[in-house]
mmCIF file with all atom_site columns, C-alpha atoms in Angstrom:
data_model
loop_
_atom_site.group_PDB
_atom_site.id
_atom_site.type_symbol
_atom_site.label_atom_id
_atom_site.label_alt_id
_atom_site.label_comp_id
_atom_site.label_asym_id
_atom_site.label_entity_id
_atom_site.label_seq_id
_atom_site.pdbx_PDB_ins_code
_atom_site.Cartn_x
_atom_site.Cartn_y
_atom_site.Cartn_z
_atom_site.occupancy
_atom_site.B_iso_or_equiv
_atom_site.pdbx_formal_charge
_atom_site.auth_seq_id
_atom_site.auth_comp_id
_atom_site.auth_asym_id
_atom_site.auth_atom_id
_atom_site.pdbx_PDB_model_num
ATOM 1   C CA . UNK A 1 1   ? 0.000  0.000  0.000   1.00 46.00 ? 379 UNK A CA 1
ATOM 2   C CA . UNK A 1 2   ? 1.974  3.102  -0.509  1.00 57.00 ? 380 UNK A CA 1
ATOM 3   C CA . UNK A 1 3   ? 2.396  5.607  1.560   1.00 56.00 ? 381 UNK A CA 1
ATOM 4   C CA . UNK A 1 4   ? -1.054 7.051  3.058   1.00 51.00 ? 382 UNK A CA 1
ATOM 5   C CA . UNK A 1 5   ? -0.022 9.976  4.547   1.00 50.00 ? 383 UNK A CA 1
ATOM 6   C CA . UNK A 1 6   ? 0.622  13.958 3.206   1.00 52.00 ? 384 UNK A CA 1
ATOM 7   C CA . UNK A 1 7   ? 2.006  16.812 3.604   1.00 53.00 ? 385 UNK A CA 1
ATOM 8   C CA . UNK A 1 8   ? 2.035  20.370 2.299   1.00 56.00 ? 386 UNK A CA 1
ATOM 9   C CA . UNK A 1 9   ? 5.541  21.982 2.804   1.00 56.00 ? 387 UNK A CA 1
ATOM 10  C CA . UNK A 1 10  ? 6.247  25.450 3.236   1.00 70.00 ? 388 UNK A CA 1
ATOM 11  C CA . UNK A 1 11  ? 9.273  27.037 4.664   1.00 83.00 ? 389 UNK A CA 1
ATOM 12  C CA . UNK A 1 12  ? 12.280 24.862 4.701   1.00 91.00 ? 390 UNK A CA 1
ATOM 13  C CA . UNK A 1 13  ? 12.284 21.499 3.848   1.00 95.00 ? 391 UNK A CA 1
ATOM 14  C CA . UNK A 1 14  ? 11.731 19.100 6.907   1.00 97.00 ? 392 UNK A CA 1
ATOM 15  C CA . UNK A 1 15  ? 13.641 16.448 7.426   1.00 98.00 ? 393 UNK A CA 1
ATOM 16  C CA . UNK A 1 16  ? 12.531 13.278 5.537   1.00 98.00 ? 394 UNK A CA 1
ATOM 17  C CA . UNK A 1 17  ? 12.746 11.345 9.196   1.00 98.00 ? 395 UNK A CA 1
ATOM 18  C CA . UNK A 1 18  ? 9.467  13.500 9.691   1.00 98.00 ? 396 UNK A CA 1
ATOM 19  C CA . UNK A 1 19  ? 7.513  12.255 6.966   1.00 97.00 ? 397 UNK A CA 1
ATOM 20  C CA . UNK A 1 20  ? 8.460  9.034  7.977   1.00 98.00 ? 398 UNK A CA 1
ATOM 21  C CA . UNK A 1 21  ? 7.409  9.621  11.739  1.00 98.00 ? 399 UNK A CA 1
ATOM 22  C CA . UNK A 1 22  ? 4.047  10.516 10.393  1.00 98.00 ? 400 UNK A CA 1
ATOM 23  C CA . UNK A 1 23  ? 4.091  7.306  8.312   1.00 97.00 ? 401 UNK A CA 1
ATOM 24  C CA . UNK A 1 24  ? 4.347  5.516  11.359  1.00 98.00 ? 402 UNK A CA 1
ATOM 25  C CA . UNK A 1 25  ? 2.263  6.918  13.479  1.00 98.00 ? 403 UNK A CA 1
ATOM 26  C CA . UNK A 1 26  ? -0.514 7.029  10.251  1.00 98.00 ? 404 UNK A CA 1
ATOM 27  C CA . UNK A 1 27  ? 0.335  2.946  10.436  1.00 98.00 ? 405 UNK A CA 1
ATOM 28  C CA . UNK A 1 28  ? 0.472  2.650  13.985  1.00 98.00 ? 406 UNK A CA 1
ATOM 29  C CA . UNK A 1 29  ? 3.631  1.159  13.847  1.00 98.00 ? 407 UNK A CA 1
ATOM 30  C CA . UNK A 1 30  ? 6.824  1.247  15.924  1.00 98.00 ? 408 UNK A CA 1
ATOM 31  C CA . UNK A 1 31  ? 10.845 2.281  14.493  1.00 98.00 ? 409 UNK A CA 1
ATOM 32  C CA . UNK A 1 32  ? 11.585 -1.106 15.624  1.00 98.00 ? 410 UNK A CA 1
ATOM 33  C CA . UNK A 1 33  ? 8.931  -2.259 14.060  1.00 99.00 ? 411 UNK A CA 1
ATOM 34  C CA . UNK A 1 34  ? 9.932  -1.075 10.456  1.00 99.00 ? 412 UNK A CA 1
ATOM 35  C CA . UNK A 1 35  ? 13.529 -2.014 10.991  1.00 99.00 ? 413 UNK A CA 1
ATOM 36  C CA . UNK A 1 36  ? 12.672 -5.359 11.336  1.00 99.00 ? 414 UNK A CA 1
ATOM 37  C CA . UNK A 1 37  ? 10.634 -5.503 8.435   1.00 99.00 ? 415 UNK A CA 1
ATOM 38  C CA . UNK A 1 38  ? 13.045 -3.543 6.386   1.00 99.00 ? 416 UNK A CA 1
ATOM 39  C CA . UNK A 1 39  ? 16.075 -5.779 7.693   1.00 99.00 ? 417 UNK A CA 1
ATOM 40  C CA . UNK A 1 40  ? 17.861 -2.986 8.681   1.00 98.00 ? 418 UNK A CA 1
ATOM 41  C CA . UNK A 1 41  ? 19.125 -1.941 12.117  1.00 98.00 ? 419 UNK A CA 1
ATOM 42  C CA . UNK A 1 42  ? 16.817 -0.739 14.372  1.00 98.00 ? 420 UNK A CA 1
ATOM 43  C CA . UNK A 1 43  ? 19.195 2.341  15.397  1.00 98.00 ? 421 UNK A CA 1
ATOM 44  C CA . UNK A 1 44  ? 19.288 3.522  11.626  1.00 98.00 ? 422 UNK A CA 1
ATOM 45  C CA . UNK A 1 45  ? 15.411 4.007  11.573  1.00 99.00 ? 423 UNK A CA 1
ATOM 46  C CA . UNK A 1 46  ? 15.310 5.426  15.356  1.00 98.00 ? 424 UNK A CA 1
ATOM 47  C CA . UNK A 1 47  ? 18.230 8.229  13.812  1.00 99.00 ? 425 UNK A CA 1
ATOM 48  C CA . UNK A 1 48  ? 16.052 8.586  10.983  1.00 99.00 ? 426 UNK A CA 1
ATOM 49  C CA . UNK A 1 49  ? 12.992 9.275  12.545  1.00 99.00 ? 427 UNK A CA 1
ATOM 50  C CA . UNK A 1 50  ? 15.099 11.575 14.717  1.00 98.00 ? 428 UNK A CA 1
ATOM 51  C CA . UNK A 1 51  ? 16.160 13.662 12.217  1.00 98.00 ? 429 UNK A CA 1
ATOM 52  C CA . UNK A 1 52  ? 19.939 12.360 13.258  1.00 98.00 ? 430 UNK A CA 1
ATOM 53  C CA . UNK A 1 53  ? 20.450 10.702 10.207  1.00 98.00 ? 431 UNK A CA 1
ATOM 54  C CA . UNK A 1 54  ? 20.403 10.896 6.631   1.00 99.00 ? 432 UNK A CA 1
ATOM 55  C CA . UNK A 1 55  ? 18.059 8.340  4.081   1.00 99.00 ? 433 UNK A CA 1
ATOM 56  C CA . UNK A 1 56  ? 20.695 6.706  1.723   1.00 98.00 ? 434 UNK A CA 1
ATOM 57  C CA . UNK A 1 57  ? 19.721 5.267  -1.376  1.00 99.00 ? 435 UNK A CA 1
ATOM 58  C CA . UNK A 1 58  ? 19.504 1.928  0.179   1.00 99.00 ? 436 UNK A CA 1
ATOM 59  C CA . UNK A 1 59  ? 16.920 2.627  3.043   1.00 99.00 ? 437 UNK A CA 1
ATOM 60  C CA . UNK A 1 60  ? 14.981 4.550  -0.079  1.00 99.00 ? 438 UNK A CA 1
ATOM 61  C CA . UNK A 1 61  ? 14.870 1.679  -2.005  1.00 99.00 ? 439 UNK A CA 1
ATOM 62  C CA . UNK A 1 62  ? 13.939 -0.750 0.896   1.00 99.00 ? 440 UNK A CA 1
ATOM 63  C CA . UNK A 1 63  ? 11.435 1.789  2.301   1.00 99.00 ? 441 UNK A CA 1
ATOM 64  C CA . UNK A 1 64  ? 9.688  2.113  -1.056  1.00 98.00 ? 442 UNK A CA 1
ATOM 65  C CA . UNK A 1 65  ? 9.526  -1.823 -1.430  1.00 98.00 ? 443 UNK A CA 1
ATOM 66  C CA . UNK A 1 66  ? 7.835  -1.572 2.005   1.00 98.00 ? 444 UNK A CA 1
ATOM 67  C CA . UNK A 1 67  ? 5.433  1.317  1.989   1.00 98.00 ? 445 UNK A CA 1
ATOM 68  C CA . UNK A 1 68  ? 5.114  1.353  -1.866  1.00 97.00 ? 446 UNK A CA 1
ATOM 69  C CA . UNK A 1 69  ? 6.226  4.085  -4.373  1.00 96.00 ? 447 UNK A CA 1
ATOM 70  C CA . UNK A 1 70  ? 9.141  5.279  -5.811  1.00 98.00 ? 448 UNK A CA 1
ATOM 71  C CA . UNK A 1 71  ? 12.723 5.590  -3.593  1.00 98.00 ? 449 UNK A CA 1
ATOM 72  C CA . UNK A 1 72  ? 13.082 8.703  -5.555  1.00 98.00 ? 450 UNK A CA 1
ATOM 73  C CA . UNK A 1 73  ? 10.258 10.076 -3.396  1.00 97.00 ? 451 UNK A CA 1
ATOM 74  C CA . UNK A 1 74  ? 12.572 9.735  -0.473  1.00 98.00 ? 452 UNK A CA 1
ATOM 75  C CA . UNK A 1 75  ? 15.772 10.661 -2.210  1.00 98.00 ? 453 UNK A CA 1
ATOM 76  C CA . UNK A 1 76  ? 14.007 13.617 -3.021  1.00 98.00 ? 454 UNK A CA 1
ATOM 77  C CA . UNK A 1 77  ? 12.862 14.236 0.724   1.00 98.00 ? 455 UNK A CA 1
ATOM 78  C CA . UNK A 1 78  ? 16.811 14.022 1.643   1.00 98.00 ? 456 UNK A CA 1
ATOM 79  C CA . UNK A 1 79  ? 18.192 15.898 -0.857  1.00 98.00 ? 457 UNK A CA 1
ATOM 80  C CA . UNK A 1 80  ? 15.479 18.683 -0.829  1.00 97.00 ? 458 UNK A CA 1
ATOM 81  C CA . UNK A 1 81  ? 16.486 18.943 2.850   1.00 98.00 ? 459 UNK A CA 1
ATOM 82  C CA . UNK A 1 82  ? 19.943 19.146 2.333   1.00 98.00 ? 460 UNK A CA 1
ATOM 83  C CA . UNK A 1 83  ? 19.839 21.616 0.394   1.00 97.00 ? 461 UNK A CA 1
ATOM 84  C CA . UNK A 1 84  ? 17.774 23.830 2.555   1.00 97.00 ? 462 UNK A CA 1
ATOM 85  C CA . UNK A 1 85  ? 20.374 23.481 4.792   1.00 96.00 ? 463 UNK A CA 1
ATOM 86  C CA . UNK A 1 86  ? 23.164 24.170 2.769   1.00 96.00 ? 464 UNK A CA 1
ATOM 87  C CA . UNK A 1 87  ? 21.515 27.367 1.714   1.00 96.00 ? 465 UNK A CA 1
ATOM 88  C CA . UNK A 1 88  ? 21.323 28.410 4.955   1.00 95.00 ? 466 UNK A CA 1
ATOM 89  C CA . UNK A 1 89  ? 24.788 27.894 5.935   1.00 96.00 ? 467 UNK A CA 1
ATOM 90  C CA . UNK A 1 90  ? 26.556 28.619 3.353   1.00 97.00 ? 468 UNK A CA 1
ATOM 91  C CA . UNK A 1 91  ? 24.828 31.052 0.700   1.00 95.00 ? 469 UNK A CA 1
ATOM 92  C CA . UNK A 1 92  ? 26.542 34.216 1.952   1.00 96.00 ? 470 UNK A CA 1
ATOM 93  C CA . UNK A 1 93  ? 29.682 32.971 1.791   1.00 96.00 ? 471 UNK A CA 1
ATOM 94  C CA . UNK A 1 94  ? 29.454 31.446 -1.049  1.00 96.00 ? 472 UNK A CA 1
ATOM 95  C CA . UNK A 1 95  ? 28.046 34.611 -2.557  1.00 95.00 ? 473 UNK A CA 1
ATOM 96  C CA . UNK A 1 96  ? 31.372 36.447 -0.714  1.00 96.00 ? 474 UNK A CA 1
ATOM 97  C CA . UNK A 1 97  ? 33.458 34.181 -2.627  1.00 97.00 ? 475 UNK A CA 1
ATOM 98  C CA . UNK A 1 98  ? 32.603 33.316 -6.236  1.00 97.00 ? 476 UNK A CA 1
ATOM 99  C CA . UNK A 1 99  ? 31.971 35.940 -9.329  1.00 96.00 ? 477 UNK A CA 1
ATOM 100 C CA . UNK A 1 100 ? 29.263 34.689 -11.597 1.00 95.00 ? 478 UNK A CA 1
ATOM 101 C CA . UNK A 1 101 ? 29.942 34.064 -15.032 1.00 95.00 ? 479 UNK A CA 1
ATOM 102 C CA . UNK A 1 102 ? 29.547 36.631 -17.772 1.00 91.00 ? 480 UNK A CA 1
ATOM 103 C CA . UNK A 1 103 ? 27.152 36.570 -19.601 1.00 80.00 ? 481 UNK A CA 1
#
């Protein structure tokens, strides 16, 4: 059954280990829970879910053989979050330190 939950973003992007959170909770299952059916260690979900650690193409792929859908749909999570992130932390000085092109 894929995944039965949704969200509209706005601000920043959240970190994917929220959507998954509400997946859970939608599901009423534990992190545990989903490790075990996902055959992954139970810490790597609990940091997920936690917003401690990142979703790596594996857990994407395993996640979207669970809950149905695409792993892109959780690469896409990640990397949108990243990204917010990075802009964040870094867009000033990266602005500080490289020229754009000419045109």
């Amino acid at each position: 059954m894929p995944i039965t939950r949704t969200r509209r973003i706005t601000g920043p992007a959240p970190h994917p280990g929220e959507m998954l959170r509400d997946e859970l909770e939608a599901r009423r299952l534990t992190a545990h829970a989903l490790a075990l059916a996902l055959r992954l260690p139970a810490s790597r979900i609990s940091q997920i879910v936690r917003g401690q650690r990142a979703i790596t193409p594996e857990t994407a792929l395993r996640l979207a053989r669970y809950f149905g859908g695409s792993p892109a749909i959780w690469l896409r999570l990640q990397v949108a979050y990243d990204l917010d992130r990075a802009e964040a932390e870094l867009a000033a000085k990266i602005a500080a330190e490289v020229t754009p092109a000419a045109a």
